[in-house]
Structure formats: structure tokens, C-alpha cells
Short mmCIF file of C-alpha atoms in Angstrom, two decimals:
data_model
loop_
_atom_site.label_atom_id
_atom_site.label_comp_id
_atom_site.label_asym_id
_atom_site.label_seq_id
_atom_site.Cartn_x
_atom_site.Cartn_y
_atom_site.Cartn_z
CA LEU A 268 -45.21 -65.78 57.06
CA ARG A 269 -45.27 -68.53 54.52
CA ASP A 270 -44.57 -66.14 51.68
CA PRO A 271 -40.81 -66.52 50.73
CA GLU A 272 -40.75 -62.74 50.39
CA TRP A 273 -40.58 -62.39 54.19
CA GLY A 274 -37.29 -64.33 54.12
CA THR A 275 -35.64 -61.46 52.24
CA GLU A 276 -33.80 -58.54 53.83
CA MET A 277 -36.43 -56.11 52.74
CA GLY A 278 -39.20 -58.26 54.29
CA ARG A 279 -37.19 -58.51 57.49
CA LEU A 280 -36.77 -54.74 57.63
CA LEU A 281 -40.51 -54.32 57.17
CA LEU A 282 -41.42 -56.80 59.76
CA ASN A 283 -39.01 -55.18 62.25
CA GLY A 284 -40.47 -51.75 61.65
CA VAL A 285 -37.30 -50.34 60.15
CA ILE A 286 -39.12 -49.40 56.89
CA THR A 287 -42.70 -48.59 56.18
CA GLU A 288 -45.01 -50.44 53.76
CA SER A 289 -44.64 -47.69 51.21
CA MET A 290 -40.81 -47.89 51.48
CA TYR A 291 -41.11 -51.71 51.10
CA ALA A 292 -43.21 -51.26 47.96
CA ALA A 293 -40.72 -48.74 46.56
CA GLY A 294 -37.87 -51.19 47.23
CA LYS A 295 -39.63 -54.01 45.44
CA ARG A 296 -40.41 -51.69 42.48
CA TRP A 297 -36.87 -50.49 42.30
CA ALA A 298 -35.67 -54.13 42.22
CA GLU A 299 -38.10 -54.98 39.42
CA GLN A 300 -37.06 -51.98 37.39
CA ALA A 301 -33.38 -52.63 37.90
CA ALA A 302 -33.82 -56.22 36.81
CA LYS A 303 -35.69 -55.19 33.69
CA TYR A 304 -32.95 -52.57 32.91
CA GLN A 305 -30.19 -55.18 33.37
CA GLY A 306 -32.07 -57.55 31.07
CA VAL A 307 -32.35 -54.82 28.37
CA ILE A 308 -28.66 -54.02 28.38
CA GLY A 309 -27.72 -57.70 28.62
CA ILE A 310 -26.12 -57.87 32.03
CA PHE A 311 -28.37 -60.74 33.06
CA PRO A 312 -30.08 -61.96 29.86
CA VAL A 313 -33.77 -62.37 30.35
CA LYS A 314 -35.38 -64.62 27.83
CA SER A 315 -39.04 -64.37 27.10
CA SER A 316 -40.88 -67.24 25.46
CA SER A 317 -42.85 -64.82 23.39
CA ALA A 318 -39.70 -63.22 21.96
CA GLU A 319 -37.74 -66.45 21.39
CA GLY A 320 -39.56 -67.40 18.21
CA GLY A 321 -40.01 -71.05 18.83
CA SER A 322 -37.16 -73.42 18.96
CA TRP A 323 -34.77 -71.12 17.10
CA GLY A 324 -34.42 -68.64 19.92
CA HIS A 325 -33.39 -65.68 17.75
CA GLU A 326 -34.40 -62.11 18.56
CA PRO A 327 -36.90 -60.68 16.08
CA ASP A 328 -35.62 -58.23 13.50
CA PRO A 329 -35.62 -54.70 15.15
CA ASP A 330 -37.30 -53.33 11.96
CA SER A 331 -40.15 -55.80 12.07
CA PRO A 332 -43.38 -54.88 13.88
CA LYS A 333 -42.59 -57.33 16.70
CA GLY A 334 -39.03 -56.02 16.90
CA GLN A 335 -40.28 -52.43 17.12
CA GLU A 336 -42.65 -53.40 19.88
CA ILE A 337 -39.77 -54.87 21.84
CA VAL A 338 -37.50 -51.94 21.17
CA GLY A 339 -40.24 -49.57 22.44
CA LYS A 340 -40.78 -51.54 25.62
CA ASP A 341 -36.99 -51.69 26.22
CA CYS A 342 -36.71 -47.92 25.80
CA GLU A 343 -39.58 -47.30 28.23
CA ALA A 344 -38.04 -49.64 30.75
CA MET A 345 -34.68 -47.81 30.49
CA GLU A 346 -36.34 -44.41 30.86
CA ARG A 347 -38.26 -45.47 33.93
CA TYR A 348 -34.99 -46.77 35.44
CA PHE A 349 -33.08 -43.61 34.63
CA GLU A 350 -35.79 -41.43 36.20
CA ALA A 351 -35.73 -43.43 39.42
CA GLU A 352 -32.00 -43.51 39.47
CA ALA A 353 -31.86 -39.73 39.17
CA VAL A 354 -34.16 -39.47 42.21
CA LEU A 355 -31.68 -41.57 44.18
CA VAL A 356 -28.67 -39.66 42.97
CA GLY A 357 -30.35 -36.47 44.12
CA CYS A 358 -30.65 -37.86 47.67
CA GLY A 359 -26.98 -37.47 48.45
CA ALA A 360 -23.85 -39.59 48.93
CA GLY A 361 -24.31 -43.25 49.51
CA VAL A 362 -28.07 -43.47 49.08
CA ARG A 363 -28.08 -44.94 45.54
CA VAL A 364 -25.43 -47.50 46.54
CA THR A 365 -27.18 -48.56 49.66
CA VAL A 366 -30.65 -48.90 47.99
CA ARG A 367 -29.08 -51.03 45.16
CA ARG A 368 -27.23 -53.28 47.62
CA VAL A 369 -30.23 -53.87 49.84
CA CYS A 370 -32.96 -54.09 47.22
CA GLU A 371 -31.16 -55.74 44.37
CA ASP A 372 -28.55 -57.88 46.20
CA GLY A 373 -30.43 -58.58 49.44
CA GLU A 374 -27.59 -57.34 51.64
CA VAL A 375 -28.04 -56.19 55.23
CA PRO A 376 -27.56 -52.37 55.77
CA GLY A 377 -24.25 -51.88 57.58
CA GLY A 378 -25.08 -49.75 60.52
CA TYR A 379 -27.26 -46.74 61.36
CA SER A 380 -25.92 -44.49 58.54
CA GLU A 381 -26.85 -47.11 55.89
CA VAL A 382 -30.23 -47.71 57.39
CA MET A 383 -30.82 -43.94 57.21
CA ALA A 384 -29.59 -43.79 53.61
CA LEU A 385 -31.91 -46.67 52.74
CA ARG A 386 -34.85 -45.00 54.38
CA ILE A 387 -34.20 -41.69 52.62
CA GLY A 388 -33.79 -43.35 49.23
CA LEU A 389 -36.92 -45.53 49.56
CA LEU A 390 -38.97 -42.68 50.88
CA ARG A 391 -38.00 -40.48 47.93
CA LEU A 392 -38.69 -43.35 45.45
CA ALA A 393 -42.14 -43.93 47.08
CA ALA A 394 -42.93 -40.20 46.70
CA HIS A 395 -41.63 -40.28 43.07
CA TRP A 396 -43.92 -43.22 42.22
CA GLY A 397 -46.89 -41.93 44.19
CA LEU A 398 -46.81 -44.80 46.71
CA THR A 399 -47.46 -42.56 49.64
CA ASN A 400 -50.47 -40.59 50.70
CA GLU A 401 -48.40 -37.38 50.63
CA ARG A 402 -48.93 -34.88 47.83
CA LYS A 403 -45.94 -33.71 45.75
#
């Protein structure tokens, strides 16, 4: 239990048996993809030392080979996020919001209905990403 991850709400839910390991993995993956998406659109700027260009800190020209590589990675990150978000939207009312609050913000689910919404969303994401043993 020395890993700081276990101090998170998702870690607590896993340790208490509220979510399964595949749901936990889906929640972590959702949080990572959401953070990448937010970095791409500039909500929470993510600076990479490889893209900063030394001490100047300017983004490379989008028409340059390095710029095209970054644009391509950004587009891929956005598409992966949109696909996963569509899975959550298809789960019904409240699921997307609950998954975002718990996985991204570390909030505690507020009652049984939110726990169920979280479980539904994470289970569907786990199936979407192939994190379960179940076949699609």
C-alpha cells in the first residue's frame, strides 16, 4: 500500500471491492486520455521538453515535419477520447458525468445511484478497450 495510487478514490473503490480490476484499469485509462485531450485543446497546457525547442519554448511550425508529427498525435488523442466519450454517452443519463467526476477529479460517488453509474461506465469502457476477458 505504499503506492500513492491507493490513496486515490479509484484505488479506495478497488480495495473495497466496489469496482473490479478491469474497471479500475478503465478508469485510469479514461483519466489519462482525458488529460491528453485537455492538453491538446489547451485547457491544462501540457509542455513537453521535446516540443519546447530548447530555451525558446515555441511550438514547432505545424507545416514542419516535427509539427506534422505533433498534429498527427494530437488528432489521434482526440479521436481516442471522442470514441471513449461516445461509449459513455451511450450508457445513459449521468454515467459520463459520474465517470468524469470520479476518474478525473477524484471525487467520491454520491450514493448508490452514482456508484452504479460509475460501474456501468467503467465496465463499458473496459469492454470497449478490451480490458476484460469477455468477447465483444
